[in-house]
Amino acid sequence: MSPIHSKPTPGIPVRRRPAQQTALFPAFCDVQGPKAWTGSDLAPIVTGPGGSISGCPTPDCPPASSAEHGAPRHAQSRTRDAAACCGAESSAPLVGIARLAANAPLAETHRNSAERPEYFVLSVRSILNRCDSKRVPFEWTINPYRGCEFACKYCYARYTHEYMELDGSEFEKKIFVKKDAAALLVQDMRKYSYESKSSGGVYPEHIAIGTATDPYQPAEREYGVTRACLEELAKREGLSISLITKSNQIVRDIDLFKKIAERSEISLNITITTLRPRLARLLEPRAPRPDLRLAAVKQLREAGLAVGVSACPLIPGMTDRDGELEGLAAAAKKAGAQWFFSNVLFLMPSSAKEFLPFVRETFPKLARQYEEWYAKNGYAPDEYRKKMSERVAKIRRELGFVSRPWEERTRMTKRPQLSLGWLPGESVLRATE
């Protein structure tokens, strides 16, 4: 038996229900330890790497929307590495996920490339993680791995490594493979409800896969954690599931997606930020080429699956030039994408620490603009974001894109605790007072 997988516990009943069709960051010392993040630090709602999606900042549930679009940054470090660089010492013992990560053994790998990351086997208590924010239209996330080898320069999810007391720069260098995913999912599904509170009991709770790490990064070829989870989900009925990835490796699991689609509702999202291969290689060094991702969209649609394209994030000065977003959307439509969405780049502090030096070195003409826009907070100016939102809305109208199935369903459902609003063009759920 692989050290990554063990057999699910037999004899656990599977509940079924018929599917419903429907220098900007100077070094500093945090002598008092990590500080809890507040609502003003939270990111805009999108659905996958390049954006944020949850209301409770937990290791597998990224931060969510904030009403304050000029959210200020924290100056505190969340890692021991930052304290060490300042000559500080910490005698506090590691706890929780940080302790598990520190004790994680190396995972066996057949890869011998000098550029490959280190792989570790991470023992976790749960694979299905709750997002209980009222601001998001789903309740659960599954992230088969921690860290991502694609090494996207802008990736917001770098901060998740800080929960393990690792610096965000290690995000693509130390990949943690979650152990016994299928067995854990059998156990975790006892917590799942087919009558979500947010829908007044009308629809099942939604599970989003790949919100903080790509489920089809290269590690998946060796360890198969994503497929193990899908195999377990395929045994059940009446679920609501979505998945997001930058990898054409997703087509490997078409057989499982079709099985899931027969019993549950599933939607697939492929992220493509630009059609220009050279730019894509700079921004997303180890992710598959844009044309390969478009080919995956086409293959998934030909298999009869629901699929759309995410252009998140829209990167100012790089992927927003005249006609570029329109060309990307047109290519997505031609490949069969049913929906298309995009949000402007948001930079968490750990992401900015990586991305802004990259801008200064690779795009020096943009450096001043980025310093003015992102030095004090993670958001681009309101005026720019509004302009891009209107642009995306126009693209969606002209090309006849629809909303993602689970978002459309959520939009149509009245929530008892808050009203729902939609920002034009973003195709994402917003909480309004």
CSV table of C-alpha atoms in Angstrom, one decimal:
chain,number,residue,atom,x,y,z
A,1,MET,CA,0.0,0.0,0.0
A,2,SER,CA,1.3,3.5,-0.9
A,3,PRO,CA,2.4,5.6,2.0
A,4,ILE,CA,0.1,8.3,0.5
A,5,HIS,CA,-3.1,6.3,0.4
A,6,SER,CA,-4.8,3.8,2.6
A,7,LYS,CA,-8.1,2.0,2.0
A,8,PRO,CA,-11.3,3.8,3.2
A,9,THR,CA,-12.9,2.3,6.2
A,10,PRO,CA,-15.5,-0.3,5.1
A,11,GLY,CA,-19.1,-0.3,6.2
A,12,ILE,CA,-19.7,3.5,6.3
A,13,PRO,CA,-23.1,4.2,4.8
A,14,VAL,CA,-23.2,6.6,1.8
A,15,ARG,CA,-26.1,8.9,1.9
A,16,ARG,CA,-27.6,9.5,-1.5
A,17,ARG,CA,-30.0,12.0,-2.8
A,18,PRO,CA,-31.2,12.4,-6.4
A,19,ALA,CA,-29.1,15.1,-8.2
A,20,GLN,CA,-31.0,18.3,-8.9
A,21,GLN,CA,-30.4,19.6,-12.4
A,22,THR,CA,-30.4,23.0,-12.1
A,23,ALA,CA,11.4,47.7,-0.7
A,24,LEU,CA,7.9,48.1,-0.3
A,25,PHE,CA,8.1,45.4,2.3
A,26,PRO,CA,11.0,46.0,4.6
A,27,ALA,CA,12.4,43.4,6.9
A,28,PHE,CA,11.0,43.5,10.4
A,29,CYS,CA,10.8,41.5,13.6
A,30,ASP,CA,7.6,40.3,15.1
A,31,VAL,CA,8.6,39.8,18.7
A,32,GLN,CA,5.0,39.2,19.8
A,33,GLY,CA,4.4,36.4,17.3
A,34,PRO,CA,1.9,36.2,14.5
A,35,LYS,CA,-1.1,38.4,14.7
A,36,ALA,CA,-4.6,37.4,13.7
A,37,TRP,CA,-5.8,38.8,10.4
A,38,THR,CA,-8.8,41.1,10.5
A,39,GLY,CA,-11.5,41.7,7.9
A,40,SER,CA,-9.6,44.6,6.4
A,41,ASP,CA,-6.9,42.2,5.2
A,42,LEU,CA,-9.3,39.9,3.3
A,43,ALA,CA,-9.2,39.5,-0.4
A,44,PRO,CA,-11.9,39.8,-3.1
A,45,ILE,CA,-14.0,36.7,-3.8
A,46,VAL,CA,-12.9,34.7,-6.8
A,47,THR,CA,-12.5,31.0,-7.1
A,48,GLY,CA,-9.0,29.7,-7.3
A,49,PRO,CA,-5.3,30.5,-7.5
A,50,GLY,CA,-5.0,34.2,-8.3
A,51,GLY,CA,-7.8,35.2,-6.0
A,52,SER,CA,-9.3,34.5,-2.6
A,53,ILE,CA,-12.5,32.8,-1.6
A,54,SER,CA,-13.3,32.3,2.0
A,55,GLY,CA,-14.3,34.3,5.0
A,56,CYS,CA,-12.3,32.5,7.6
A,57,PRO,CA,-8.5,32.6,7.1
A,58,THR,CA,-7.7,28.9,7.8
A,59,PRO,CA,-4.8,27.0,6.2
A,60,ASP,CA,-7.0,25.4,3.5
A,61,CYS,CA,-9.7,28.1,3.3
A,62,PRO,CA,-8.3,31.3,1.9
A,63,PRO,CA,-9.4,34.8,3.0
A,64,ALA,CA,-12.5,36.4,1.6
A,65,SER,CA,-14.1,39.6,0.5
A,66,SER,CA,-13.8,42.9,2.3
A,67,ALA,CA,-16.1,45.9,2.0
A,68,GLU,CA,-13.0,48.1,2.3
A,69,HIS,CA,-11.4,48.0,-1.2
A,70,GLY,CA,-8.4,49.9,0.2
A,71,ALA,CA,-7.6,47.3,2.7
A,72,PRO,CA,-4.3,48.1,4.5
A,73,ARG,CA,-1.4,45.7,4.8
A,74,HIS,CA,-0.1,44.2,8.0
A,75,ALA,CA,3.5,44.8,9.0
A,76,GLN,CA,3.7,41.6,11.1
A,77,SER,CA,5.4,38.5,9.9
A,78,ARG,CA,3.7,35.2,10.2
A,79,THR,CA,6.9,33.1,9.9
A,80,ARG,CA,9.8,32.2,12.0
A,81,ASP,CA,12.0,32.7,9.0
A,82,ALA,CA,11.4,36.5,9.1
A,83,ALA,CA,12.2,36.6,12.8
A,84,ALA,CA,15.4,34.7,12.2
A,85,CYS,CA,16.5,37.1,9.5
A,86,CYS,CA,16.4,39.8,12.1
A,87,GLY,CA,18.4,37.9,14.6
A,88,ALA,CA,15.3,37.1,16.8
A,89,GLU,CA,14.8,33.8,18.4
A,90,SER,CA,11.6,32.0,19.2
A,91,SER,CA,11.3,29.4,21.9
A,92,ALA,CA,7.6,28.8,21.3
A,93,PRO,CA,6.9,25.2,20.3
A,94,LEU,CA,5.4,24.5,16.9
A,95,VAL,CA,1.7,23.6,17.0
A,96,GLY,CA,-1.0,22.4,14.7
A,97,ILE,CA,-0.2,22.3,11.0
A,98,ALA,CA,3.2,23.8,11.6
A,99,ARG,CA,4.2,20.9,13.8
A,100,LEU,CA,2.8,18.4,11.3
A,101,ALA,CA,4.8,20.0,8.5
A,102,ALA,CA,8.0,20.1,10.5
A,103,ASN,CA,7.6,16.4,11.2
A,104,ALA,CA,6.5,15.4,7.7
A,105,PRO,CA,8.8,12.8,6.1
A,106,LEU,CA,10.0,13.1,2.6
A,107,ALA,CA,7.7,11.5,0.0
A,108,GLU,CA,9.2,9.1,-2.5
A,109,THR,CA,9.5,10.5,-6.0
A,110,HIS,CA,10.7,9.1,-9.4
A,111,ARG,CA,11.6,12.6,-10.5
A,112,ASN,CA,15.3,13.4,-10.6
A,113,SER,CA,15.3,16.9,-12.1
A,114,ALA,CA,17.4,19.4,-10.3
A,115,GLU,CA,14.5,21.9,-10.5
A,116,ARG,CA,11.9,19.6,-8.8
A,117,PRO,CA,10.6,20.7,-5.5
A,118,GLU,CA,10.9,18.7,-2.2
A,119,TYR,CA,7.8,16.5,-1.6
A,120,PHE,CA,6.6,15.7,1.9
A,121,VAL,CA,3.9,13.4,3.2
A,122,LEU,CA,1.6,15.4,5.4
A,123,SER,CA,-0.7,13.7,7.9
A,124,VAL,CA,-3.8,15.7,8.3
A,125,ARG,CA,-7.0,15.2,10.2
A,126,SER,CA,-9.4,16.3,7.4
A,127,ILE,CA,-9.5,16.7,3.7
A,128,LEU,CA,-12.8,18.5,3.5
A,129,ASN,CA,-12.5,21.9,5.0
A,130,ARG,CA,-15.4,24.2,5.9
A,131,CYS,CA,-15.7,27.8,4.8
A,132,ASP,CA,-18.3,29.3,7.0
A,133,SER,CA,-18.2,32.8,5.6
A,134,LYS,CA,-21.6,34.4,4.7
A,135,ARG,CA,-19.8,36.1,1.8
A,136,VAL,CA,-19.2,33.1,-0.3
A,137,PRO,CA,-21.6,30.9,-2.2
A,138,PHE,CA,-20.1,27.6,-1.1
A,139,GLU,CA,-19.4,25.8,2.2
A,140,TRP,CA,-16.5,23.4,1.6
A,141,THR,CA,-13.0,23.2,0.0
A,142,ILE,CA,-10.7,20.4,-0.9
A,143,ASN,CA,-7.0,21.1,-1.5
A,144,PRO,CA,-5.2,17.8,-2.1
A,145,TYR,CA,-1.8,19.4,-1.7
A,146,ARG,CA,-0.2,22.3,0.1
A,147,GLY,CA,2.1,24.4,-2.1
A,148,CYS,CA,2.1,24.4,-5.9
A,149,GLU,CA,4.9,23.8,-8.3
A,150,PHE,CA,3.5,26.0,-11.0
A,151,ALA,CA,5.2,28.9,-9.2
A,152,CYS,CA,2.8,31.6,-10.5
A,153,LYS,CA,4.5,34.9,-9.6
A,154,TYR,CA,1.2,36.5,-8.4
A,155,CYS,CA,-0.3,33.6,-6.6
A,156,TYR,CA,-2.3,34.7,-3.5
A,157,ALA,CA,-2.1,31.3,-1.9
A,158,ARG,CA,1.6,31.7,-0.9
A,159,TYR,CA,0.3,32.9,2.5
A,160,THR,CA,-0.9,29.4,3.3
A,161,HIS,CA,2.6,28.2,3.8
A,162,GLU,CA,2.9,30.7,6.6
A,163,TYR,CA,0.6,28.6,8.7
A,164,MET,CA,3.3,26.0,8.6
A,165,GLU,CA,5.9,28.6,9.7
A,166,LEU,CA,7.4,28.6,6.2
A,167,ASP,CA,8.0,31.7,4.1
A,168,GLY,CA,5.8,32.3,1.1
A,169,SER,CA,8.8,31.9,-1.2
A,170,GLU,CA,8.8,28.2,-0.3
A,171,PHE,CA,5.4,27.7,-1.8
A,172,GLU,CA,6.7,26.1,-5.0
A,173,LYS,CA,9.7,24.5,-3.4
A,174,LYS,CA,8.2,22.5,-0.6
A,175,ILE,CA,5.1,20.6,-1.7
A,176,PHE,CA,3.1,18.7,1.0
A,177,VAL,CA,1.1,15.7,-0.2
A,178,LYS,CA,-1.9,15.0,2.0
A,179,LYS,CA,-2.0,11.4,3.3
A,180,ASP,CA,-5.0,9.1,3.2
A,181,ALA,CA,-7.2,11.5,1.3
A,182,ALA,CA,-9.9,9.0,0.3
A,183,ALA,CA,-10.2,7.5,3.8
A,184,LEU,CA,-10.4,11.0,5.3
A,185,LEU,CA,-13.0,12.1,2.8
A,186,VAL,CA,-15.2,9.1,3.7
A,187,GLN,CA,-15.1,10.3,7.3
A,188,ASP,CA,-15.5,14.0,6.4
A,189,MET,CA,-18.5,13.5,4.3
A,190,ARG,CA,-20.5,12.8,7.5
A,191,LYS,CA,-20.4,16.5,8.0
A,192,TYR,CA,-21.7,17.3,4.6
A,193,SER,CA,-25.3,18.4,4.2
A,194,TYR,CA,-27.6,17.9,1.2
A,195,GLU,CA,-29.7,20.8,2.5
A,196,SER,CA,-27.5,23.9,2.8
A,197,LYS,CA,-28.6,26.6,5.2
A,198,SER,CA,-27.7,29.3,2.7
A,199,SER,CA,-30.3,28.0,0.3
A,200,GLY,CA,-32.9,27.4,2.9
A,201,GLY,CA,-32.5,23.7,2.6
A,202,VAL,CA,-33.3,23.7,-1.2
A,203,TYR,CA,-29.8,22.8,-2.5
A,204,PRO,CA,-26.9,20.7,-1.2
A,205,GLU,CA,-23.8,22.4,0.2
A,206,HIS,CA,-21.1,23.2,-2.4
A,207,ILE,CA,-17.6,21.7,-2.5
A,208,ALA,CA,-14.9,23.7,-4.3
A,209,ILE,CA,-11.7,21.8,-5.3
A,210,GLY,CA,-8.4,23.6,-5.9
A,211,THR,CA,-9.0,26.9,-4.1
A,212,ALA,CA,-5.5,27.3,-2.5
A,213,THR,CA,-3.4,24.9,-4.6
A,214,ASP,CA,-3.7,23.4,-8.1
A,215,PRO,CA,-5.1,19.9,-7.9
A,216,TYR,CA,-3.4,18.9,-11.1
A,217,GLN,CA,0.1,20.2,-10.5
A,218,PRO,CA,2.9,17.7,-11.4
A,219,ALA,CA,2.7,16.0,-8.0
A,220,GLU,CA,-0.7,14.6,-9.0
A,221,ARG,CA,1.0,12.4,-11.6
A,222,GLU,CA,2.9,10.6,-8.9
A,223,TYR,CA,0.6,10.7,-5.9
A,224,GLY,CA,-2.9,10.8,-7.3
A,225,VAL,CA,-4.5,12.5,-4.3
A,226,THR,CA,-6.9,14.5,-6.5
A,227,ARG,CA,-8.1,11.3,-8.3
A,228,ALA,CA,-8.5,9.5,-5.0
A,229,CYS,CA,-10.8,12.3,-3.8
A,230,LEU,CA,-12.8,12.2,-7.1
A,231,GLU,CA,-13.2,8.4,-6.9
A,232,GLU,CA,-14.8,8.8,-3.5
A,233,LEU,CA,-17.1,11.6,-4.6
A,234,ALA,CA,-18.1,9.6,-7.6
A,235,LYS,CA,-19.7,7.0,-5.3
A,236,ARG,CA,-22.2,9.5,-4.0
A,237,GLU,CA,-25.3,11.3,-5.3
A,238,GLY,CA,-26.7,14.7,-5.1
A,239,LEU,CA,-23.5,16.6,-4.5
A,240,SER,CA,-22.6,20.1,-5.8
A,241,ILE,CA,-18.9,20.3,-6.9
A,242,SER,CA,-16.6,22.6,-8.8
A,243,LEU,CA,-12.9,22.3,-9.6
A,244,ILE,CA,-10.4,24.8,-10.9
A,245,THR,CA,-6.9,24.2,-12.4
A,246,LYS,CA,-4.3,25.6,-14.8
A,247,SER,CA,-3.4,22.1,-16.0
A,248,ASN,CA,-4.4,20.1,-19.0
A,249,GLN,CA,-3.8,17.0,-16.9
A,250,ILE,CA,-7.4,17.4,-15.9
A,251,VAL,CA,-8.5,15.5,-19.0
A,252,ARG,CA,-7.0,12.3,-17.4
A,253,ASP,CA,-10.0,12.2,-15.1
A,254,ILE,CA,-12.7,12.7,-17.7
A,255,ASP,CA,-14.0,9.2,-16.8
A,256,LEU,CA,-14.5,10.2,-13.2
A,257,PHE,CA,-16.1,13.6,-14.0
A,258,LYS,CA,-18.6,11.8,-16.2
A,259,LYS,CA,-19.5,9.4,-13.4
A,260,ILE,CA,-19.9,12.3,-11.0
A,261,ALA,CA,-22.0,14.3,-13.5
A,262,GLU,CA,-24.4,11.3,-13.7
A,263,ARG,CA,-25.2,11.5,-10.0
A,264,SER,CA,-24.3,15.1,-9.0
A,265,GLU,CA,-23.7,18.6,-10.3
A,266,ILE,CA,-20.1,19.3,-11.2
A,267,SER,CA,-18.5,22.3,-13.0
A,268,LEU,CA,-14.9,22.6,-14.2
A,269,ASN,CA,-12.9,25.8,-14.5
A,270,ILE,CA,-9.6,26.2,-16.5
A,271,THR,CA,-7.6,29.3,-15.6
A,272,ILE,CA,-6.0,31.1,-18.6
A,273,THR,CA,-4.6,34.6,-17.9
A,274,THR,CA,-3.1,35.3,-21.3
A,275,LEU,CA,-2.8,33.7,-24.8
A,276,ARG,CA,0.8,34.9,-25.2
A,277,PRO,CA,3.0,31.9,-24.4
A,278,ARG,CA,6.1,34.0,-23.5
A,279,LEU,CA,4.2,36.1,-21.1
A,280,ALA,CA,2.5,33.1,-19.6
A,281,ARG,CA,5.9,31.5,-19.1
A,282,LEU,CA,7.1,34.6,-17.2
A,283,LEU,CA,4.0,34.8,-15.0
A,284,GLU,CA,3.4,31.1,-14.5
A,285,PRO,CA,6.8,29.5,-15.0
A,286,ARG,CA,5.8,25.8,-14.7
A,287,ALA,CA,2.2,25.8,-15.7
A,288,PRO,CA,1.1,24.2,-19.1
A,289,ARG,CA,1.0,26.5,-22.1
A,290,PRO,CA,-2.2,28.5,-22.8
A,291,ASP,CA,-3.0,26.5,-26.0
A,292,LEU,CA,-2.8,23.2,-24.0
A,293,ARG,CA,-5.3,24.6,-21.5
A,294,LEU,CA,-7.7,25.7,-24.3
A,295,ALA,CA,-7.4,22.2,-25.8
A,296,ALA,CA,-8.4,20.8,-22.4
A,297,VAL,CA,-11.5,23.0,-22.4
A,298,LYS,CA,-12.4,21.7,-25.8
A,299,GLN,CA,-11.9,18.0,-24.8
A,300,LEU,CA,-13.9,18.4,-21.6
A,301,ARG,CA,-16.8,20.0,-23.5
A,302,GLU,CA,-16.7,17.3,-26.1
A,303,ALA,CA,-17.1,14.8,-23.3
A,304,GLY,CA,-20.3,16.6,-22.3
A,305,LEU,CA,-19.0,18.2,-19.2
A,306,ALA,CA,-19.8,21.7,-17.9
A,307,VAL,CA,-16.7,23.9,-18.3
A,308,GLY,CA,-15.7,27.5,-18.3
A,309,VAL,CA,-12.6,29.7,-18.3
A,310,SER,CA,-11.2,31.9,-15.5
A,311,ALA,CA,-9.0,34.8,-16.6
A,312,CYS,CA,-8.0,35.5,-13.0
A,313,PRO,CA,-6.1,37.5,-12.2
A,314,LEU,CA,-6.3,40.3,-14.7
A,315,ILE,CA,-2.8,41.8,-14.3
A,316,PRO,CA,-2.6,45.6,-14.8
A,317,GLY,CA,-0.2,46.6,-17.6
A,318,MET,CA,0.5,43.0,-18.6
A,319,THR,CA,-2.7,41.1,-19.5
A,320,ASP,CA,-5.1,44.1,-19.9
A,321,ARG,CA,-4.0,45.7,-23.1
A,322,ASP,CA,-6.6,46.5,-25.8
A,323,GLY,CA,-8.1,43.5,-27.4
A,324,GLU,CA,-6.2,40.9,-25.3
A,325,LEU,CA,-8.9,40.0,-22.8
A,326,GLU,CA,-11.4,40.0,-25.7
A,327,GLY,CA,-9.2,37.7,-27.7
A,328,LEU,CA,-8.8,35.3,-24.8
A,329,ALA,CA,-12.6,35.3,-24.2
A,330,ALA,CA,-13.2,34.6,-27.9
A,331,ALA,CA,-10.7,31.7,-27.9
A,332,ALA,CA,-12.4,30.3,-24.8
A,333,LYS,CA,-15.8,30.5,-26.5
A,334,LYS,CA,-14.4,28.8,-29.6
A,335,ALA,CA,-13.1,26.0,-27.4
A,336,GLY,CA,-16.6,25.5,-25.9
A,337,ALA,CA,-16.3,27.4,-22.6
A,338,GLN,CA,-19.8,28.1,-21.2
A,339,TRP,CA,-18.7,30.9,-18.8
A,340,PHE,CA,-15.9,33.4,-18.5
A,341,PHE,CA,-14.9,35.5,-15.6
A,342,SER,CA,-12.0,37.7,-14.4
A,343,ASN,CA,-11.0,39.9,-11.5
A,344,VAL,CA,-8.2,42.4,-11.1
A,345,LEU,CA,-5.0,41.3,-9.4
A,346,PHE,CA,-5.1,41.3,-5.6
A,347,LEU,CA,-1.8,41.0,-3.7
A,348,MET,CA,-1.6,39.4,-0.3
A,349,PRO,CA,1.6,40.6,1.6
A,350,SER,CA,3.4,37.3,1.1
A,351,SER,CA,2.5,37.5,-2.6
A,352,ALA,CA,3.5,41.1,-3.0
A,353,LYS,CA,6.9,40.2,-1.5
A,354,GLU,CA,7.5,37.9,-4.5
A,355,PHE,CA,5.6,39.7,-7.2
A,356,LEU,CA,6.7,43.3,-6.8
A,357,PRO,CA,10.5,42.6,-7.1
A,358,PHE,CA,9.6,40.5,-10.2
A,359,VAL,CA,7.8,43.5,-11.7
A,360,ARG,CA,10.8,45.8,-11.0
A,361,GLU,CA,13.2,43.4,-12.6
A,362,THR,CA,11.1,42.1,-15.6
A,363,PHE,CA,8.8,45.1,-16.3
A,364,PRO,CA,10.7,48.1,-15.0
A,365,LYS,CA,8.4,50.5,-16.8
A,366,LEU,CA,5.5,49.3,-14.7
A,367,ALA,CA,7.4,49.4,-11.4
A,368,ARG,CA,6.3,53.0,-10.4
A,369,GLN,CA,2.7,52.2,-11.2
A,370,TYR,CA,2.7,49.1,-9.0
A,371,GLU,CA,4.4,50.9,-6.2
A,372,GLU,CA,1.7,53.6,-6.2
A,373,TRP,CA,-1.1,51.0,-6.5
A,374,TYR,CA,0.0,48.2,-4.3
A,375,ALA,CA,2.5,49.5,-1.8
A,376,LYS,CA,-0.1,50.3,0.9
A,377,ASN,CA,-2.8,47.8,0.2
A,378,GLY,CA,-3.6,44.8,-1.9
A,379,TYR,CA,-6.1,46.3,-4.3
A,380,ALA,CA,-5.8,48.3,-7.6
A,381,PRO,CA,-7.6,51.6,-7.5
A,382,ASP,CA,-11.4,51.6,-7.5
A,383,GLU,CA,-11.6,53.4,-10.8
A,384,TYR,CA,-9.4,50.8,-12.6
A,385,ARG,CA,-11.3,47.9,-11.1
A,386,LYS,CA,-14.6,49.4,-12.1
A,387,LYS,CA,-13.4,49.9,-15.6
A,388,MET,CA,-12.2,46.3,-15.9
A,389,SER,CA,-15.4,45.0,-14.4
A,390,GLU,CA,-17.4,46.8,-17.0
A,391,ARG,CA,-15.1,45.5,-19.7
A,392,VAL,CA,-15.6,41.9,-18.6
A,393,ALA,CA,-19.4,42.5,-18.4
A,394,LYS,CA,-19.4,43.7,-22.0
A,395,ILE,CA,-17.3,40.7,-23.2
A,396,ARG,CA,-19.7,38.3,-21.4
A,397,ARG,CA,-22.8,39.9,-23.0
A,398,GLU,CA,-21.3,40.1,-26.5
A,399,LEU,CA,-20.1,36.5,-26.5
A,400,GLY,CA,-23.2,35.0,-24.7
A,401,PHE,CA,-21.4,33.6,-21.7
A,402,VAL,CA,-23.5,32.4,-18.8
A,403,SER,CA,-22.8,32.3,-15.1
A,404,ARG,CA,-21.2,29.3,-13.5
A,405,PRO,CA,-24.0,26.8,-12.5
A,406,TRP,CA,-23.6,26.9,-8.7
A,407,GLU,CA,-23.2,30.7,-8.7
A,408,GLU,CA,-26.3,31.2,-10.7
A,409,ARG,CA,-28.2,28.8,-8.4
A,410,THR,CA,-26.9,30.7,-5.3
A,411,ARG,CA,-27.8,34.1,-6.9
A,412,MET,CA,-31.4,32.8,-7.3
A,413,THR,CA,-31.6,31.7,-3.7
A,414,LYS,CA,-32.7,34.1,-1.0
A,415,ARG,CA,-30.3,34.0,2.0
A,416,PRO,CA,-31.9,34.6,5.3
A,417,GLN,CA,-29.0,36.5,6.9
A,418,LEU,CA,-27.8,38.9,4.2
A,419,SER,CA,-28.8,40.2,0.8
A,420,LEU,CA,-26.8,39.4,-2.3
A,421,GLY,CA,-25.2,41.7,-4.8
A,422,TRP,CA,-23.4,41.3,-8.0
A,423,LEU,CA,-20.6,43.5,-9.3
A,424,PRO,CA,-21.0,43.9,-13.1
A,425,GLY,CA,-18.8,41.6,-15.1
A,426,GLU,CA,-17.2,39.8,-12.3
A,427,SER,CA,-19.6,36.9,-12.1
A,428,VAL,CA,-18.9,36.5,-8.4
A,429,LEU,CA,-21.1,36.7,-5.4
A,430,ARG,CA,-20.9,39.7,-3.1
A,431,ALA,CA,-22.4,40.4,0.3
A,432,THR,CA,-24.2,43.7,0.6
A,433,GLU,CA,-25.4,45.4,3.7
